[in-house]
Amino acid sequence: MKTDDFDYELPEELIAQRPLENRADSRLLTLDKTSGAVEHRHFYDIIDYLHAGDCLVLNDTRVIPARLYGTKADTGGEIEFLLLHRHSKDVWEVALRPGRRAKAGAVFEFGGILRATVLQIVEGGNRMVQFEYSGLFENILDSLGETPLPPYIKEKLEDSERYQTVYSAHDGSAAAPTAGLHFTKTLLDEIEKKGVSLAYLTLHVGLGTFRPVKVDDVENHKMHSEYFIIDEECANKINAAKHSGGRVVCVGTTSCRTVESAAAGGEVRPMSGETDIFIYPGFNFQITDALITNFHLPKSTLMMLVSAFAGRDNIMRAYNAAVREKYRFFSFGDCCLII
């Protein structure tokens, strides 16, 4: 299976640069994964496709202001840090540029209130760093950091809350679980009143989401790992839907990867830990019955996941239909429901 099998042509003008005024006004392409049939709706119509007894699974992670700008302590040279993963209280894995300035032992300063010492260079060229500061690290991030937007978004975001879901709760992500950006609190209330249970899990999204697959053969790609939590309440709601004949509808590839990581015998186990699950065609889905997802970058691991779920040919036809109909793509773009 070749990475090029998951490529498609996308005009640059279809890449959404800003969110719509009303989250739920985005367009919705529905794809029947059995027949390949598509429909063109709006996201507020999602309620028509959800039924009493279903379980909607949402990732309640929150994007942190993970981009920091500072200087090298001994030379004053400028540096940019991107916080990727917290390994312990003050030790983080970071991506940075320019990387040549960050050998082991190098010290960087940020705003006169934060220092970072490089401990080691890790796989992929990232660095493990130790931060030093006074007070609360989260408060320092709030004062110094910026919300990291995906590289294909060139325009400045005026309101950083628009890159958060309305149900975001737990800080830790370097990128938003973007399928959830389309929900409003009103829409979620209406869905719950219809008899659909809402189950919240947490997966802290890393920037590996945006990294291209650089190998020719899909099977040779190594996934990044991400931290997740499924508590007992979430697991019980998912399992209740499975047992009663309802569907588990995952909001986003992050929710899908999390429930499939915790699957055993057709149920979800309450658990926490790291997952580097890589889902591509041939994968056996145990939990996910339907998937709400944004459109994804060509040749990405997320294209491979949705192709595993709905079939590569169906996905390619749906994406080509979205291009013809001038859907808006990626984080602030439109959405796809695969049922």
mmCIF file of C-alpha atoms in Angstrom:
data_model
loop_
_atom_site.group_PDB
_atom_site.id
_atom_site.type_symbol
_atom_site.label_atom_id
_atom_site.label_comp_id
_atom_site.label_asym_id
_atom_site.label_seq_id
_atom_site.Cartn_x
_atom_site.Cartn_y
_atom_site.Cartn_z
ATOM 1 C CA MET A 1 0.000 0.000 0.000
ATOM 2 C CA LYS A 2 1.597 3.246 -1.212
ATOM 3 C CA THR A 3 1.392 6.678 0.374
ATOM 4 C CA ASP A 4 0.643 8.133 -3.067
ATOM 5 C CA ASP A 5 -2.608 6.146 -3.072
ATOM 6 C CA PHE A 6 -3.982 8.725 -0.618
ATOM 7 C CA ASP A 7 -3.198 11.820 -2.669
ATOM 8 C CA TYR A 8 -5.695 14.199 -4.250
ATOM 9 C CA GLU A 9 -5.621 17.606 -5.929
ATOM 10 C CA LEU A 10 -6.842 20.539 -3.861
ATOM 11 C CA PRO A 11 -6.881 24.153 -5.106
ATOM 12 C CA GLU A 12 -5.188 26.363 -2.519
ATOM 13 C CA GLU A 13 -8.122 28.787 -2.497
ATOM 14 C CA LEU A 14 -10.294 26.083 -0.887
ATOM 15 C CA ILE A 15 -8.141 25.960 2.260
ATOM 16 C CA ALA A 16 -10.195 27.815 4.898
ATOM 17 C CA GLN A 17 -8.286 30.659 6.559
ATOM 18 C CA ARG A 18 -10.872 31.807 9.103
ATOM 19 C CA PRO A 19 -13.807 30.298 10.997
ATOM 20 C CA LEU A 20 -17.412 31.070 10.107
ATOM 21 C CA GLU A 21 -19.298 33.447 12.388
ATOM 22 C CA ASN A 22 -21.618 30.617 13.473
ATOM 23 C CA ARG A 23 -19.808 27.319 14.039
ATOM 24 C CA ALA A 24 -22.727 25.139 12.956
ATOM 25 C CA ASP A 25 -23.231 26.952 9.626
ATOM 26 C CA SER A 26 -20.397 25.013 8.000
ATOM 27 C CA ARG A 27 -21.329 22.654 5.210
ATOM 28 C CA LEU A 28 -21.694 18.933 5.860
ATOM 29 C CA LEU A 29 -20.958 16.229 3.324
ATOM 30 C CA THR A 30 -22.454 12.881 4.351
ATOM 31 C CA LEU A 31 -20.919 9.693 3.007
ATOM 32 C CA ASP A 32 -22.599 6.300 3.166
ATOM 33 C CA LYS A 33 -19.636 3.985 3.641
ATOM 34 C CA THR A 34 -21.576 1.018 2.238
ATOM 35 C CA SER A 35 -22.982 2.512 -0.964
ATOM 36 C CA GLY A 36 -20.583 5.424 -1.431
ATOM 37 C CA ALA A 37 -23.532 7.823 -1.829
ATOM 38 C CA VAL A 38 -23.007 11.435 -0.734
ATOM 39 C CA GLU A 39 -25.371 14.221 0.314
ATOM 40 C CA HIS A 40 -24.705 17.921 0.775
ATOM 41 C CA ARG A 41 -26.149 19.477 3.931
ATOM 42 C CA HIS A 42 -25.131 21.888 6.695
ATOM 43 C CA PHE A 43 -23.621 20.931 10.016
ATOM 44 C CA TYR A 44 -26.699 21.951 11.984
ATOM 45 C CA ASP A 45 -28.434 19.078 10.124
ATOM 46 C CA ILE A 46 -26.186 16.580 11.956
ATOM 47 C CA ILE A 47 -29.009 16.005 14.429
ATOM 48 C CA ASP A 48 -31.048 14.365 11.644
ATOM 49 C CA TYR A 49 -28.444 11.591 11.427
ATOM 50 C CA LEU A 50 -28.264 10.890 15.165
ATOM 51 C CA HIS A 51 -30.806 8.657 16.894
ATOM 52 C CA ALA A 52 -31.927 7.902 20.444
ATOM 53 C CA GLY A 53 -29.616 5.270 21.888
ATOM 54 C CA ASP A 54 -26.564 6.480 19.981
ATOM 55 C CA CYS A 55 -23.467 7.671 21.822
ATOM 56 C CA LEU A 56 -21.593 10.732 20.585
ATOM 57 C CA VAL A 57 -17.929 10.575 21.641
ATOM 58 C CA LEU A 58 -16.121 13.903 21.986
ATOM 59 C CA ASN A 59 -12.510 14.784 22.773
ATOM 60 C CA ASP A 60 -12.499 17.491 25.463
ATOM 61 C CA THR A 61 -8.810 18.379 25.212
ATOM 62 C CA ARG A 62 -7.895 22.059 25.157
ATOM 63 C CA VAL A 63 -5.165 23.662 23.046
ATOM 64 C CA ILE A 64 -2.494 25.362 25.111
ATOM 65 C CA PRO A 65 -0.607 28.527 24.002
ATOM 66 C CA ALA A 66 2.250 26.250 23.010
ATOM 67 C CA ARG A 67 4.307 28.556 20.767
ATOM 68 C CA LEU A 68 7.012 30.531 22.582
ATOM 69 C CA TYR A 69 9.448 33.104 21.208
ATOM 70 C CA GLY A 70 12.709 33.698 23.019
ATOM 71 C CA THR A 71 16.455 34.156 22.753
ATOM 72 C CA LYS A 72 19.582 32.094 23.299
ATOM 73 C CA ALA A 73 21.012 33.118 26.665
ATOM 74 C CA ASP A 74 24.648 33.486 25.572
ATOM 75 C CA THR A 75 24.225 35.032 22.102
ATOM 76 C CA GLY A 76 20.793 36.658 22.046
ATOM 77 C CA GLY A 77 19.891 34.739 18.894
ATOM 78 C CA GLU A 78 16.150 34.371 18.348
ATOM 79 C CA ILE A 79 14.454 30.990 18.861
ATOM 80 C CA GLU A 80 10.952 29.602 18.516
ATOM 81 C CA PHE A 81 9.749 26.753 20.735
ATOM 82 C CA LEU A 82 6.669 24.643 20.117
ATOM 83 C CA LEU A 83 5.643 22.560 23.125
ATOM 84 C CA LEU A 84 4.718 19.063 21.999
ATOM 85 C CA HIS A 85 4.486 16.756 24.983
ATOM 86 C CA ARG A 86 4.893 17.072 28.741
ATOM 87 C CA HIS A 87 7.012 14.208 30.054
ATOM 88 C CA SER A 88 7.124 15.340 33.690
ATOM 89 C CA LYS A 89 6.262 18.486 35.625
ATOM 90 C CA ASP A 90 8.842 20.750 33.968
ATOM 91 C CA VAL A 91 10.330 18.537 31.250
ATOM 92 C CA TRP A 92 8.845 18.898 27.775
ATOM 93 C CA GLU A 93 9.563 17.618 24.314
ATOM 94 C CA VAL A 94 9.674 20.619 21.990
ATOM 95 C CA ALA A 95 10.102 21.343 18.311
ATOM 96 C CA LEU A 96 12.182 24.426 17.664
ATOM 97 C CA ARG A 97 13.722 26.563 15.002
ATOM 98 C CA PRO A 98 16.420 27.217 14.162
ATOM 99 C CA GLY A 99 17.433 23.820 15.510
ATOM 100 C CA ARG A 100 21.182 24.272 15.089
ATOM 101 C CA ARG A 101 21.182 26.605 18.106
ATOM 102 C CA ALA A 102 19.908 23.947 20.456
ATOM 103 C CA LYS A 103 22.620 21.483 21.364
ATOM 104 C CA ALA A 104 22.502 19.687 24.723
ATOM 105 C CA GLY A 105 23.220 22.209 27.470
ATOM 106 C CA ALA A 106 22.015 25.249 25.491
ATOM 107 C CA VAL A 107 19.960 27.707 27.553
ATOM 108 C CA PHE A 108 17.125 29.877 26.248
ATOM 109 C CA GLU A 109 15.175 32.714 27.866
ATOM 110 C CA PHE A 110 11.605 33.841 27.336
ATOM 111 C CA GLY A 111 10.308 37.221 28.471
ATOM 112 C CA GLY A 112 12.654 37.379 31.441
ATOM 113 C CA ILE A 113 10.460 34.974 33.429
ATOM 114 C CA LEU A 114 11.122 31.574 31.832
ATOM 115 C CA ARG A 115 14.328 29.650 31.095
ATOM 116 C CA ALA A 116 14.791 26.371 29.254
ATOM 117 C CA THR A 117 17.835 24.104 29.192
ATOM 118 C CA VAL A 118 18.197 21.491 26.444
ATOM 119 C CA LEU A 119 18.683 18.064 28.017
ATOM 120 C CA GLN A 120 18.998 15.967 24.875
ATOM 121 C CA ILE A 121 18.166 15.669 21.200
ATOM 122 C CA VAL A 122 15.471 13.053 20.601
ATOM 123 C CA GLU A 123 14.128 11.145 17.616
ATOM 124 C CA GLY A 124 13.010 13.354 14.746
ATOM 125 C CA GLY A 125 15.249 16.248 15.774
ATOM 126 C CA ASN A 126 13.054 17.467 18.634
ATOM 127 C CA ARG A 127 14.585 18.431 21.975
ATOM 128 C CA MET A 128 13.866 17.445 25.532
ATOM 129 C CA VAL A 129 14.094 20.580 27.668
ATOM 130 C CA GLN A 130 13.886 21.456 31.365
ATOM 131 C CA PHE A 131 12.014 24.666 32.210
ATOM 132 C CA GLU A 132 12.809 26.923 35.183
ATOM 133 C CA TYR A 133 10.424 29.607 36.449
ATOM 134 C CA SER A 134 8.647 30.992 39.485
ATOM 135 C CA GLY A 135 4.917 30.564 40.015
ATOM 136 C CA LEU A 136 2.567 28.488 37.866
ATOM 137 C CA PHE A 137 3.757 27.266 34.477
ATOM 138 C CA GLU A 138 0.237 27.580 33.052
ATOM 139 C CA ASN A 139 0.098 31.272 34.009
ATOM 140 C CA ILE A 140 3.451 31.873 32.349
ATOM 141 C CA LEU A 141 2.244 30.184 29.166
ATOM 142 C CA ASP A 142 -0.863 32.350 29.178
ATOM 143 C CA SER A 143 1.265 35.489 29.356
ATOM 144 C CA LEU A 144 4.026 34.482 26.913
ATOM 145 C CA GLY A 145 2.637 31.854 24.585
ATOM 146 C CA GLU A 146 0.610 31.913 21.378
ATOM 147 C CA THR A 147 -1.952 29.397 20.153
ATOM 148 C CA PRO A 148 -0.200 27.354 17.438
ATOM 149 C CA LEU A 149 -2.287 27.230 14.282
ATOM 150 C CA PRO A 150 -1.676 24.617 11.575
ATOM 151 C CA PRO A 151 0.926 25.611 8.953
ATOM 152 C CA TYR A 152 -1.671 25.940 6.184
ATOM 153 C CA ILE A 153 -3.477 28.760 8.044
ATOM 154 C CA LYS A 154 -1.718 31.979 7.054
ATOM 155 C CA GLU A 155 -4.088 34.554 8.567
ATOM 156 C CA LYS A 156 -3.909 35.662 12.196
ATOM 157 C CA LEU A 157 -6.760 34.410 14.378
ATOM 158 C CA GLU A 158 -8.373 37.320 16.204
ATOM 159 C CA ASP A 159 -10.176 35.194 18.810
ATOM 160 C CA SER A 160 -8.127 32.204 19.992
ATOM 161 C CA GLU A 161 -11.281 30.599 21.444
ATOM 162 C CA ARG A 162 -12.414 29.854 17.886
ATOM 163 C CA TYR A 163 -9.605 27.267 17.766
ATOM 164 C CA GLN A 164 -11.121 25.565 20.826
ATOM 165 C CA THR A 165 -14.208 23.385 20.982
ATOM 166 C CA VAL A 166 -17.070 24.738 23.098
ATOM 167 C CA TYR A 167 -16.605 21.722 25.398
ATOM 168 C CA SER A 168 -12.810 21.930 25.766
ATOM 169 C CA ALA A 169 -11.824 21.257 29.365
ATOM 170 C CA HIS A 170 -8.334 19.798 29.842
ATOM 171 C CA ASP A 171 -5.199 21.665 28.765
ATOM 172 C CA GLY A 172 -2.585 19.730 26.850
ATOM 173 C CA SER A 173 -2.939 19.833 23.056
ATOM 174 C CA ALA A 174 -0.714 21.481 20.477
ATOM 175 C CA ALA A 175 -3.552 21.266 17.925
ATOM 176 C CA ALA A 176 -7.335 21.262 18.145
ATOM 177 C CA PRO A 177 -9.558 18.210 17.566
ATOM 178 C CA THR A 178 -11.044 20.123 14.657
ATOM 179 C CA ALA A 179 -14.167 18.074 13.926
ATOM 180 C CA GLY A 180 -15.527 19.301 17.244
ATOM 181 C CA LEU A 181 -15.146 22.961 16.257
ATOM 182 C CA HIS A 182 -18.501 22.783 14.433
ATOM 183 C CA PHE A 183 -20.598 22.108 17.536
ATOM 184 C CA THR A 184 -22.360 24.822 19.505
ATOM 185 C CA LYS A 185 -23.643 24.381 23.050
ATOM 186 C CA THR A 186 -27.197 24.754 21.750
ATOM 187 C CA LEU A 187 -26.691 22.007 19.179
ATOM 188 C CA LEU A 188 -25.215 19.659 21.780
ATOM 189 C CA ASP A 189 -28.198 20.318 24.069
ATOM 190 C CA GLU A 190 -30.589 19.463 21.238
ATOM 191 C CA ILE A 191 -28.687 16.270 20.472
ATOM 192 C CA GLU A 192 -28.788 15.187 24.107
ATOM 193 C CA LYS A 193 -32.536 15.933 24.331
ATOM 194 C CA LYS A 194 -33.032 13.600 21.381
ATOM 195 C CA GLY A 195 -31.779 10.719 23.520
ATOM 196 C CA VAL A 196 -28.175 10.642 22.347
ATOM 197 C CA SER A 197 -25.642 10.234 25.154
ATOM 198 C CA LEU A 198 -22.535 12.435 25.167
ATOM 199 C CA ALA A 199 -19.327 10.720 26.228
ATOM 200 C CA TYR A 200 -16.211 12.816 26.838
ATOM 201 C CA LEU A 201 -12.683 11.439 26.633
ATOM 202 C CA THR A 202 -9.349 13.239 26.423
ATOM 203 C CA LEU A 203 -6.575 12.815 23.898
ATOM 204 C CA HIS A 204 -3.933 15.534 23.818
ATOM 205 C CA VAL A 205 -3.273 16.144 20.138
ATOM 206 C CA GLY A 206 0.341 16.484 19.032
ATOM 207 C CA LEU A 207 1.687 18.180 15.918
ATOM 208 C CA GLY A 208 2.467 14.782 14.452
ATOM 209 C CA THR A 209 -1.062 15.149 13.100
ATOM 210 C CA PHE A 210 0.312 17.594 10.501
ATOM 211 C CA ARG A 211 3.564 15.847 9.700
ATOM 212 C CA PRO A 212 3.685 14.335 6.218
ATOM 213 C CA VAL A 213 4.183 10.627 5.710
ATOM 214 C CA LYS A 214 7.687 10.454 4.244
ATOM 215 C CA VAL A 215 7.893 6.743 3.443
ATOM 216 C CA ASP A 216 6.644 5.218 0.202
ATOM 217 C CA ASP A 217 5.081 2.193 1.876
ATOM 218 C CA VAL A 218 2.340 3.050 4.380
ATOM 219 C CA GLU A 219 3.203 0.132 6.648
ATOM 220 C CA ASN A 220 6.685 1.588 7.283
ATOM 221 C CA HIS A 221 5.408 4.839 8.788
ATOM 222 C CA LYS A 222 6.011 5.323 12.523
ATOM 223 C CA MET A 223 3.247 7.167 14.366
ATOM 224 C CA HIS A 224 3.863 9.727 17.097
ATOM 225 C CA SER A 225 2.458 8.903 20.536
ATOM 226 C CA GLU A 226 -0.194 10.921 22.378
ATOM 227 C CA TYR A 227 -1.566 10.806 25.911
ATOM 228 C CA PHE A 228 -5.215 9.850 26.443
ATOM 229 C CA ILE A 229 -7.723 9.287 29.244
ATOM 230 C CA ILE A 230 -10.987 7.349 29.135
ATOM 231 C CA ASP A 231 -12.727 7.455 32.494
ATOM 232 C CA GLU A 232 -15.317 4.990 33.748
ATOM 233 C CA GLU A 233 -18.293 7.218 32.911
ATOM 234 C CA CYS A 234 -17.165 7.582 29.306
ATOM 235 C CA ALA A 235 -16.507 3.854 28.917
ATOM 236 C CA ASN A 236 -19.890 2.974 30.436
ATOM 237 C CA LYS A 237 -21.761 5.243 28.014
ATOM 238 C CA ILE A 238 -19.963 3.820 24.996
ATOM 239 C CA ASN A 239 -20.467 0.228 26.105
ATOM 240 C CA ALA A 240 -24.143 0.853 26.906
ATOM 241 C CA ALA A 241 -24.728 2.062 23.347
ATOM 242 C CA LYS A 242 -22.944 -0.974 21.904
ATOM 243 C CA HIS A 243 -24.944 -3.380 24.066
ATOM 244 C CA SER A 244 -28.319 -1.754 23.308
ATOM 245 C CA GLY A 245 -27.886 -1.654 19.542
ATOM 246 C CA GLY A 246 -27.089 2.048 19.350
ATOM 247 C CA ARG A 247 -24.189 3.440 17.378
ATOM 248 C CA VAL A 248 -20.947 4.903 18.651
ATOM 249 C CA VAL A 249 -20.412 8.099 16.665
ATOM 250 C CA CYS A 250 -16.885 9.423 17.110
ATOM 251 C CA VAL A 251 -16.314 13.145 16.705
ATOM 252 C CA GLY A 252 -12.956 13.369 14.998
ATOM 253 C CA THR A 253 -10.130 10.997 14.264
ATOM 254 C CA THR A 254 -8.741 11.685 17.756
ATOM 255 C CA SER A 255 -11.838 10.225 19.428
ATOM 256 C CA CYS A 256 -11.794 7.323 16.998
ATOM 257 C CA ARG A 257 -8.125 6.505 17.652
ATOM 258 C CA THR A 258 -8.677 6.741 21.391
ATOM 259 C CA VAL A 259 -11.641 4.368 21.610
ATOM 260 C CA GLU A 260 -9.973 1.893 19.274
ATOM 261 C CA SER A 261 -6.804 2.055 21.399
ATOM 262 C CA ALA A 262 -8.845 1.102 24.465
ATOM 263 C CA ALA A 263 -10.951 -1.583 22.750
ATOM 264 C CA ALA A 264 -11.017 -5.163 23.939
ATOM 265 C CA GLY A 265 -13.617 -7.730 22.985
ATOM 266 C CA GLY A 266 -15.909 -5.136 21.419
ATOM 267 C CA GLU A 267 -15.959 -2.958 24.541
ATOM 268 C CA VAL A 268 -13.989 0.057 25.745
ATOM 269 C CA ARG A 269 -11.921 -0.190 28.910
ATOM 270 C CA PRO A 270 -11.491 2.804 31.222
ATOM 271 C CA MET A 271 -7.777 3.544 31.066
ATOM 272 C CA SER A 272 -5.100 6.145 30.457
ATOM 273 C CA GLY A 273 -1.706 6.113 28.825
ATOM 274 C CA GLU A 274 0.126 6.692 25.564
ATOM 275 C CA THR A 275 -1.158 5.548 22.197
ATOM 276 C CA ASP A 276 0.644 5.437 18.867
ATOM 277 C CA ILE A 277 -2.081 3.498 17.102
ATOM 278 C CA PHE A 278 -1.815 3.767 13.300
ATOM 279 C CA ILE A 279 -5.083 3.076 11.492
ATOM 280 C CA TYR A 280 -4.911 2.395 7.771
ATOM 281 C CA PRO A 281 -6.889 0.161 5.355
ATOM 282 C CA GLY A 282 -7.224 -3.353 6.694
ATOM 283 C CA PHE A 283 -7.780 -2.177 10.275
ATOM 284 C CA ASN A 284 -10.586 -3.897 12.223
ATOM 285 C CA PHE A 285 -12.737 -1.258 13.933
ATOM 286 C CA GLN A 286 -14.226 -2.645 17.147
ATOM 287 C CA ILE A 287 -16.011 0.427 18.506
ATOM 288 C CA THR A 288 -16.535 3.193 15.941
ATOM 289 C CA ASP A 289 -19.793 2.896 13.976
ATOM 290 C CA ALA A 290 -19.885 6.384 12.441
ATOM 291 C CA LEU A 291 -17.359 9.194 12.185
ATOM 292 C CA ILE A 292 -17.683 12.985 12.093
ATOM 293 C CA THR A 293 -14.475 14.388 10.676
ATOM 294 C CA ASN A 294 -13.010 17.391 8.897
ATOM 295 C CA PHE A 295 -11.371 16.987 5.507
ATOM 296 C CA HIS A 296 -7.710 16.011 5.719
ATOM 297 C CA LEU A 297 -4.392 16.758 4.099
ATOM 298 C CA PRO A 298 -3.388 14.650 1.081
ATOM 299 C CA LYS A 299 -1.185 11.642 1.872
ATOM 300 C CA SER A 300 -1.686 12.113 5.638
ATOM 301 C CA THR A 301 -2.229 9.442 8.267
ATOM 302 C CA LEU A 302 -5.731 10.869 8.729
ATOM 303 C CA MET A 303 -6.547 10.242 5.059
ATOM 304 C CA MET A 304 -5.467 6.670 5.690
ATOM 305 C CA LEU A 305 -7.708 6.408 8.760
ATOM 306 C CA VAL A 306 -10.860 7.604 6.984
ATOM 307 C CA SER A 307 -10.000 5.333 4.043
ATOM 308 C CA ALA A 308 -9.758 2.420 6.454
ATOM 309 C CA PHE A 309 -13.188 3.305 7.820
ATOM 310 C CA ALA A 310 -15.084 3.993 4.597
ATOM 311 C CA GLY A 311 -12.943 2.499 1.836
ATOM 312 C CA ARG A 312 -10.333 4.363 -0.155
ATOM 313 C CA ASP A 313 -12.435 4.607 -3.330
ATOM 314 C CA ASN A 314 -15.412 6.014 -1.418
ATOM 315 C CA ILE A 315 -13.212 8.589 0.285
ATOM 316 C CA MET A 316 -11.608 9.689 -2.967
ATOM 317 C CA ARG A 317 -15.006 10.101 -4.627
ATOM 318 C CA ALA A 318 -16.286 12.078 -1.644
ATOM 319 C CA TYR A 319 -13.228 14.356 -1.607
ATOM 320 C CA ASN A 320 -13.475 14.964 -5.344
ATOM 321 C CA ALA A 321 -17.166 15.842 -4.865
ATOM 322 C CA ALA A 322 -16.208 18.263 -2.084
ATOM 323 C CA VAL A 323 -13.659 19.952 -4.356
ATOM 324 C CA ARG A 324 -16.203 20.257 -7.174
ATOM 325 C CA GLU A 325 -18.748 21.767 -4.782
ATOM 326 C CA LYS A 326 -16.093 24.143 -3.402
ATOM 327 C CA TYR A 327 -16.209 22.962 0.188
ATOM 328 C CA ARG A 328 -13.821 24.692 2.590
ATOM 329 C CA PHE A 329 -10.997 22.385 3.696
ATOM 330 C CA PHE A 330 -9.096 21.605 6.902
ATOM 331 C CA SER A 331 -9.299 23.105 10.400
ATOM 332 C CA PHE A 332 -11.708 26.011 9.820
ATOM 333 C CA GLY A 333 -13.345 24.300 6.874
ATOM 334 C CA ASP A 334 -16.405 22.152 6.372
ATOM 335 C CA CYS A 335 -17.132 18.704 7.713
ATOM 336 C CA CYS A 336 -17.838 15.132 6.654
ATOM 337 C CA LEU A 337 -20.097 12.571 8.312
ATOM 338 C CA ILE A 338 -19.292 8.953 7.464
ATOM 339 C CA ILE A 339 -22.133 6.600 8.333
#
